[in-house]
Amino acid sequence: MFAPIAALALAAASAPAVSAWGGVGHWTVGYVAMNFLDDNAKAVVADLLKPTETLAYVSVWADIVRNSAAFSFSREYHFVDPLDTPPEKCNYDDDRDCKTSACIVGAIGNYTARATCNNGLPKQDRYEALKFLVHFIGDIAQPLHACGRERGGNDRIVNFDGNANSKLHAIWDTAIPEKYLKSQGLFVSGNDGASAKNYADHLMTKINGEYKDKLAGWLSNKSVFAVNQNRNSLAAIDWATDSNDFNCNTVWPAVDKDTTQDFGGKYYDDAAPVVNIQIAKAGYRLGNWINRMFARCASAPSSTTTTDAPVVGATTTVAPVAASTTTVAPVVAASTTTTVAPVVAASTTTTVAPVVAASTTTVASVVVARSTTTVAPVAGSTTTTVGPVVVVAATTTVGPAVYNPYGNAAETPAATPAPSPSDKLAYGPYSTPAATPADKPAYGAETPAATPADKPAYGEDESILSGAFKSASVSAAAVLAALAAML
């Protein structure tokens, strides 16, 4: 049904050696997703990404830049902390657990709206939004990224294959998938890209085989643009609930039963199949999500300026959509009876003022009434029949269809997100959450802020940063330059 990806990309061969579900795992999610992109999605992705980049290659970007000043606001968007009590009770309650939208389910909703086309945002903002999405749809499939107990397992120290200082979170991110790859002869030491390519091909075999009957259940039936009253993605809430369940049936029961065990034994045997299926889920979901998110693009250019076809009966091309409210100039007929369709025009050629949406939604089409209407006589003439009549109120939003925040089959996007200010601290159309209090370490960073120089910043055995990326103050420009240098 689906063939594995062909040759290993050059980017993978030169990939930086990074670990965690931000290295092998995230690269694998990107590679799996690439198998499921339709032609339109491939074209839009290629337009947004740089020529040498792939979904796999950009999958770790969000982990790298969250330690920079420009993107430090994104640290808490990598997870959600449900206030449940695993393993006794596992459940995700959106009003209880992410009412402010400052978590992964809010981030997925926000960056979906920012990544899609025709939303009024610059290409660079859409590019960054796509990279965030690739990463977050991977993160939300990791059970401990939907767990509030002991900071998602970061505060639980366990013994894994003789390493008595392993974090529970880290073994799910890194040690378990890497041990599995080694057991299958798929691990390439020092090259996460190559390991991930092997892992993706391995999981594609499972997707075409033992996972095939499960695929439909991996997806949400919610629109990719649907959010709730908390501005959180309805589909992402489904995924957080799915991941959270594993905290009661796999992650924590054995921890509480025997805290001194070697977690590289039976615990690994039970957890490895879950890791495999969750990474496969994330890749399958990501491919489907991108297809649906970009379905409305139809190979449209990524520029925010759009020129509509000329209005029938007019000689003026409709100007690009403006962000402010403008009243459409009335059409005046100076002659006697005149039939005009579809736009009311004078007896001679008339220039019609641009149609402007009241919001920042891009004008997709002109809404036209379906019946013929008799209007009041125009001064100096007899009754004029006009049909059909263009329905354009002074403050009416014109196309696309009315957004249903609770989802519909049409997958209509929400209104255009507000552009981010230059300091990048605006969380899409929302305000950046207040800084994490000093008494609550930033869970998104997977480690307390004050990391000793002799201890990697990204967890005891999952240092995500390497080379030029190890500086917590690295600029976004330096990150991009370093990534480009690796190709």
XYZ file of C-alpha atoms in Angstrom:
487
model
C 0.000 0.000 0.000
C 2.705 2.464 0.996
C 6.304 2.097 -0.061
C 9.187 3.043 2.251
C 11.101 6.213 1.390
C 13.678 5.631 -1.321
C 17.245 6.831 -0.849
C 18.491 8.395 2.350
C 18.647 12.164 1.938
C 21.979 13.932 2.103
C 20.672 15.849 5.103
C 20.288 12.633 7.038
C 23.810 11.554 6.247
C 25.158 14.798 7.659
C 22.690 15.075 10.536
C 23.974 16.314 13.885
C 24.230 13.642 16.546
C 21.325 14.416 18.847
C 19.263 12.196 21.065
C 15.763 12.097 22.598
C 12.324 11.965 21.002
C 13.758 15.145 19.557
C 16.430 13.247 17.655
C 15.878 9.716 16.377
C 12.212 9.768 17.349
C 11.413 13.144 15.779
C 13.374 12.470 12.616
C 11.463 9.189 12.327
C 8.107 10.963 12.694
C 9.099 13.300 9.863
C 10.213 10.465 7.597
C 7.034 8.459 8.206
C 4.892 11.540 7.476
C 6.647 12.098 4.162
C 5.249 8.779 2.923
C 1.682 10.067 3.275
C 1.846 13.554 1.746
C -0.341 14.121 -1.314
C 0.990 16.070 -4.310
C -0.512 19.376 -3.214
C 0.942 19.087 0.291
C 4.356 18.175 -1.119
C 4.299 21.314 -3.258
C 3.316 23.609 -0.381
C 5.858 22.043 1.993
C 8.582 22.404 -0.645
C 7.643 26.060 -1.099
C 7.862 26.779 2.638
C 10.989 24.789 3.510
C 14.446 25.581 2.249
C 15.632 23.544 -0.780
C 17.805 21.206 1.304
C 15.270 20.691 4.103
C 12.724 17.927 4.699
C 10.076 17.376 7.344
C 12.510 14.989 9.028
C 15.341 17.499 9.055
C 13.307 20.358 10.549
C 11.665 18.104 13.151
C 14.218 18.956 15.880
C 14.259 22.717 15.236
C 11.731 23.473 17.992
C 13.895 21.694 20.583
C 16.967 23.632 19.476
C 15.491 27.130 19.454
C 13.539 26.879 22.701
C 16.831 27.495 24.498
C 17.398 30.742 22.589
C 16.176 34.114 23.806
C 14.006 34.637 20.717
C 11.999 31.438 21.198
C 12.199 30.829 24.938
C 8.439 31.517 25.103
C 7.853 28.171 23.357
C 9.311 25.980 26.121
C 5.975 25.157 27.715
C 4.299 24.383 24.390
C 6.024 20.977 24.167
C 3.788 19.274 26.750
C 0.669 19.409 28.894
C 0.504 18.575 32.612
C -2.819 16.865 33.430
C -3.730 17.068 37.108
C -4.664 13.395 37.293
C -3.217 10.637 39.487
C -1.527 7.911 37.434
C -1.554 4.961 37.667
C -4.792 5.052 39.711
C -6.606 7.449 37.404
C -5.643 8.915 34.046
C -7.666 11.546 32.261
C -7.154 14.802 30.417
C -9.587 17.613 31.264
C -9.053 20.649 29.050
C -10.653 23.210 31.378
C -8.611 21.871 34.267
C -5.333 21.172 32.497
C -4.893 23.847 29.795
C -7.516 26.565 30.144
C -5.021 29.278 29.137
C -4.005 27.487 25.903
C -0.354 27.701 26.969
C 0.407 24.031 26.323
C 0.855 21.611 23.463
C -2.853 21.309 22.566
C -3.076 25.090 22.268
C 0.177 25.286 20.327
C -1.004 22.758 17.736
C -4.200 24.726 17.175
C -2.390 28.037 16.960
C 0.430 26.980 14.668
C -1.967 25.165 12.358
C -3.792 28.467 11.796
C -0.451 30.203 11.283
C 1.015 27.641 8.877
C -1.827 27.344 6.387
C -1.941 29.462 3.243
C -3.941 32.632 2.538
C -3.988 33.665 6.188
C -2.299 37.034 5.775
C 0.970 36.034 7.454
C 4.445 36.428 5.913
C 6.067 33.307 4.520
C 8.711 33.303 7.277
C 6.028 33.085 9.973
C 4.300 30.232 8.149
C 7.668 28.476 7.767
C 8.337 28.656 11.505
C 4.767 27.548 12.269
C 5.177 24.442 10.090
C 8.401 23.517 11.891
C 6.709 23.917 15.269
C 3.837 21.682 14.110
C 6.141 18.929 12.861
C 7.734 18.812 16.298
C 4.644 19.187 18.475
C 2.645 16.491 16.663
C 5.589 14.229 17.475
C 5.812 15.359 21.093
C 2.133 14.835 21.882
C 2.411 11.126 21.049
C 4.980 10.590 23.828
C 2.983 9.525 26.928
C 5.129 11.530 29.339
C 4.478 14.711 27.353
C 0.849 14.313 28.474
C 1.624 13.599 32.117
C 1.853 15.899 35.114
C 3.244 13.402 37.606
C 6.811 14.215 38.663
C 7.152 16.714 35.803
C 6.420 14.094 33.194
C 8.848 11.644 34.752
C 11.782 14.064 34.720
C 12.026 13.941 38.490
C 11.939 10.130 38.663
C 15.421 8.586 38.599
C 15.623 4.927 37.553
C 18.193 2.317 36.629
C 18.248 1.461 32.929
C 20.704 -1.198 31.768
C 23.043 -0.399 34.660
C 22.794 3.396 34.372
C 21.386 4.178 37.811
C 20.974 7.904 37.094
C 18.538 7.677 34.192
C 15.420 9.837 34.141
C 12.177 8.019 33.452
C 11.301 10.686 30.870
C 14.677 10.244 29.187
C 14.409 6.481 28.822
C 11.080 6.886 27.026
C 12.523 9.624 24.829
C 15.831 7.989 24.050
C 16.999 4.811 25.751
C 14.019 2.604 24.864
C 13.818 3.496 21.144
C 17.598 3.314 20.748
C 17.798 -0.062 22.482
C 15.044 -1.321 20.180
C 16.882 -0.068 17.084
C 20.064 -1.777 18.233
C 18.162 -5.025 18.769
C 16.937 -4.850 15.167
C 20.306 -3.874 13.693
C 18.905 -0.474 12.649
C 20.909 1.876 14.862
C 23.704 3.947 13.293
C 25.967 5.299 16.013
C 26.454 9.051 15.871
C 23.931 9.607 13.082
C 20.359 10.138 14.196
C 19.236 10.875 10.642
C 20.420 7.509 9.343
C 19.023 5.667 12.364
C 15.703 7.437 11.892
C 15.572 6.564 8.191
C 16.014 2.896 9.111
C 13.431 3.209 11.884
C 10.910 4.871 9.559
C 11.236 2.127 6.959
C 10.828 -0.443 9.727
C 7.673 1.268 11.013
C 6.275 1.623 7.479
C 6.426 -2.166 7.227
C 4.376 -2.364 10.419
C 1.943 0.307 9.157
C 1.368 -1.743 6.016
C 1.054 -4.909 8.089
C 0.214 -5.333 11.768
C -0.863 -1.689 12.262
C -2.983 -1.480 9.103
C -6.316 -2.131 10.808
C -5.551 0.475 13.477
C -4.850 3.431 11.176
C -8.343 4.933 11.098
C -8.428 5.029 14.890
C -5.165 6.962 15.022
C -6.746 10.020 13.409
C -9.212 12.473 14.891
C -12.466 13.207 13.075
C -12.182 16.851 14.113
C -11.284 19.545 11.613
C -7.608 20.491 11.679
C -8.735 24.092 12.284
C -11.251 23.294 15.032
C -10.538 24.745 18.470
C -12.647 24.937 21.623
C -13.497 27.828 23.944
C -9.956 27.619 25.373
C -8.493 27.993 21.859
C -7.117 24.448 22.043
C -7.117 22.073 19.085
C -9.931 19.537 19.371
C -7.890 16.915 17.542
C -4.869 17.526 19.777
C -7.100 17.049 22.817
C -7.994 13.614 21.428
C -4.296 12.825 20.991
C -3.358 14.068 24.466
C -6.079 11.841 25.911
C -4.740 8.860 23.949
C -1.159 9.411 25.146
C -2.248 10.120 28.701
C -3.933 6.700 28.938
C -0.548 4.958 28.653
C 0.492 6.523 31.939
C -1.985 4.256 33.705
C -1.541 1.061 31.699
C 2.189 1.091 30.839
C 4.352 3.928 32.144
C 3.711 4.123 35.905
C 2.298 0.804 37.240
C 5.631 -1.014 37.035
C 7.463 2.027 38.432
C 5.396 1.944 41.609
C 5.549 -1.837 41.842
C 9.348 -2.017 41.868
C 11.347 1.196 41.890
C 14.692 -0.647 42.191
C 14.323 -2.864 39.109
C 16.536 -2.524 36.052
C 14.172 -0.789 33.644
C 16.119 -2.233 30.741
C 14.547 -5.647 31.451
C 10.841 -6.470 31.584
C 9.886 -2.812 31.734
C 11.652 -2.267 28.408
C 9.957 -5.352 26.927
C 6.527 -3.920 27.766
C 7.337 -0.331 26.791
C 9.121 -0.827 23.450
C 5.947 -1.861 21.531
C 4.197 1.249 22.873
C 7.092 3.473 21.782
C 6.964 1.958 18.292
C 3.246 2.435 17.845
C 3.284 5.983 19.251
C 6.042 7.108 16.881
C 4.220 5.458 13.970
C 0.993 7.196 15.046
C 2.694 10.566 15.139
C 4.113 10.182 11.640
C 0.813 8.985 10.183
C -1.085 11.800 11.895
C 1.422 14.420 10.759
C 1.154 13.417 7.102
C -2.643 13.427 7.252
C -2.683 16.746 9.133
C -0.461 18.499 6.600
C -2.579 17.211 3.700
C -5.751 18.568 5.284
C -4.167 21.815 6.481
C -2.875 22.650 3.007
C -5.854 21.290 1.034
C -7.245 24.796 0.602
C -3.954 26.074 -0.798
C -4.348 24.381 -4.205
C -0.787 25.315 -5.142
C -1.434 28.970 -4.274
C 1.703 31.133 -3.885
C 2.886 31.656 -0.336
C 2.891 35.446 -0.675
C 0.282 37.265 1.379
C -0.748 39.440 -1.596
C -3.584 37.961 -3.650
C -5.125 39.314 -6.845
C -8.668 38.137 -7.518
C -10.154 37.782 -10.973
C -11.829 40.976 -12.278
C -15.447 41.427 -11.214
C -17.890 40.874 -14.059
C -19.087 44.185 -15.436
C -16.151 46.141 -14.025
C -12.789 47.152 -15.373
C -10.875 47.144 -12.080
C -8.991 44.169 -10.627
C -9.889 43.599 -6.992
C -7.104 44.827 -4.742
C -5.447 42.604 -2.105
C -7.433 42.113 1.077
C -6.922 44.858 3.617
C -6.718 44.275 7.361
C -9.018 47.151 8.223
C -12.768 47.499 7.697
C -13.791 49.320 4.515
C -17.299 49.964 3.229
C -17.800 48.782 -0.337
C -18.781 51.755 -2.501
C -22.420 51.569 -3.712
C -23.104 50.888 -7.348
C -25.175 53.539 -9.088
C -27.043 53.033 -12.322
C -27.457 56.208 -14.331
C -29.693 54.834 -17.034
C -33.117 53.271 -17.295
C -33.842 49.569 -17.009
C -30.551 47.632 -16.938
C -29.956 43.938 -16.283
C -26.627 43.195 -14.649
C -25.126 39.878 -13.522
C -23.445 39.026 -11.307
C -22.296 42.491 -10.154
C -24.498 45.601 -10.460
C -22.951 47.972 -12.972
C -23.972 51.170 -14.768
C -25.164 51.123 -18.352
C -21.595 51.767 -19.341
C -18.494 50.183 -17.860
C -18.281 50.956 -14.157
C -15.298 50.571 -11.836
C -16.249 48.759 -8.658
C -14.372 49.510 -5.469
C -12.336 46.593 -4.033
C -14.250 44.159 -1.850
C -12.706 44.302 1.588
C -13.297 41.848 4.413
C -14.164 43.216 7.800
C -11.685 40.865 9.413
C -8.274 39.795 8.181
C -9.665 36.751 6.390
C -8.554 36.552 2.760
C -11.357 37.093 0.271
C -11.866 33.753 -1.442
C -14.984 34.400 -3.476
C -17.876 36.831 -3.811
C -21.086 35.662 -2.188
C -23.968 35.942 -4.625
C -27.664 35.621 -3.962
C -29.382 32.852 -5.887
C -32.656 34.641 -6.737
C -33.543 37.659 -8.840
C -34.389 40.722 -6.770
C -36.276 43.888 -7.732
C -34.603 46.918 -6.251
C -35.970 50.396 -5.672
C -35.984 52.654 -8.749
C -32.738 54.465 -9.380
C -33.118 58.217 -9.501
C -34.179 59.357 -12.923
C -35.270 55.964 -14.194
C -37.997 53.369 -13.981
C -37.926 50.220 -11.868
C -34.728 48.283 -12.508
C -34.513 44.514 -12.159
C -31.127 43.350 -11.070
C -30.176 39.719 -10.713
C -28.527 38.113 -9.140
C -27.636 40.685 -6.495
C -24.255 40.720 -4.782
C -24.692 40.479 -1.029
C -21.966 42.604 0.540
C -22.646 44.432 3.785
C -20.368 47.223 4.866
C -18.815 45.140 7.648
C -19.468 41.634 6.335
C -16.573 39.165 6.133
C -16.445 37.882 2.571
C -15.332 34.217 2.046
C -14.291 31.690 3.161
C -17.332 30.144 4.815
C -18.221 30.974 8.400
C -15.728 29.342 10.759
C -17.141 26.716 13.070
C -14.780 26.472 16.053
C -16.100 23.040 16.963
C -15.201 21.454 13.654
C -16.863 20.542 10.405
C -16.118 18.542 7.302
C -15.214 21.654 5.319
C -12.106 22.268 7.466
C -12.579 26.028 7.222
C -9.733 27.908 8.908
C -10.239 30.492 11.596
C -9.678 34.183 11.099
C -6.130 35.234 10.338
C -3.835 35.089 13.372
C -2.353 38.414 14.405
C 1.202 38.869 13.091
C 3.917 38.287 15.670
C 5.855 41.370 16.771
C 9.542 41.496 16.014
C 10.475 40.152 19.436
C 8.652 36.898 18.542
C 6.976 36.757 21.933
C 3.413 36.817 20.656
C 1.886 33.369 20.728
C 0.025 33.706 17.457
C -3.160 35.646 18.097
C -2.805 35.202 21.832
C -0.685 36.850 24.469
C 2.416 35.114 25.688
C 1.740 33.410 29.037
C 3.409 34.910 32.048
C 6.876 33.673 32.835
C 7.045 30.481 34.851
C 7.287 31.283 38.571
C 10.663 30.721 40.159
C 9.250 27.932 42.311
C 8.080 25.943 39.267
C 10.846 24.821 36.921
C 10.083 25.082 33.219
C 8.964 21.585 32.296
C 9.266 22.395 28.609
C 13.028 22.614 28.967
C 12.987 19.123 30.497
C 15.435 20.334 33.139
C 15.674 23.160 35.711
C 16.921 26.399 34.194
C 20.132 26.546 36.225
C 21.953 23.610 34.655
C 25.530 23.049 35.851
C 28.187 23.319 33.176
C 29.059 19.647 33.554
C 25.473 18.466 33.007
C 23.804 18.567 29.570
C 20.869 20.967 29.434
C 18.422 18.540 27.899
C 18.367 15.826 30.503
C 20.953 13.381 31.778
C 21.162 11.151 28.702
C 19.257 13.112 26.110
C 21.316 16.197 25.273
C 19.486 17.622 22.277
C 22.105 20.242 21.561
C 25.430 19.581 19.901
C 28.167 21.693 18.393
C 27.042 25.259 17.790
C 23.669 24.553 19.383
C 24.945 23.912 22.933
C 24.818 27.590 23.835
C 21.527 28.461 25.532
C 21.845 31.979 24.171
C 22.346 31.006 20.533
C 20.416 33.285 18.203
C 17.830 32.089 15.720
C 20.101 33.273 12.891
C 22.994 31.239 14.268
C 20.765 28.182 14.476
C 19.699 28.496 10.856
C 23.257 29.144 9.737
C 24.506 26.115 11.615
C 21.766 23.935 10.142
C 22.643 25.143 6.652
C 26.325 24.423 7.269
C 25.519 20.805 8.021
C 24.200 20.190 4.520
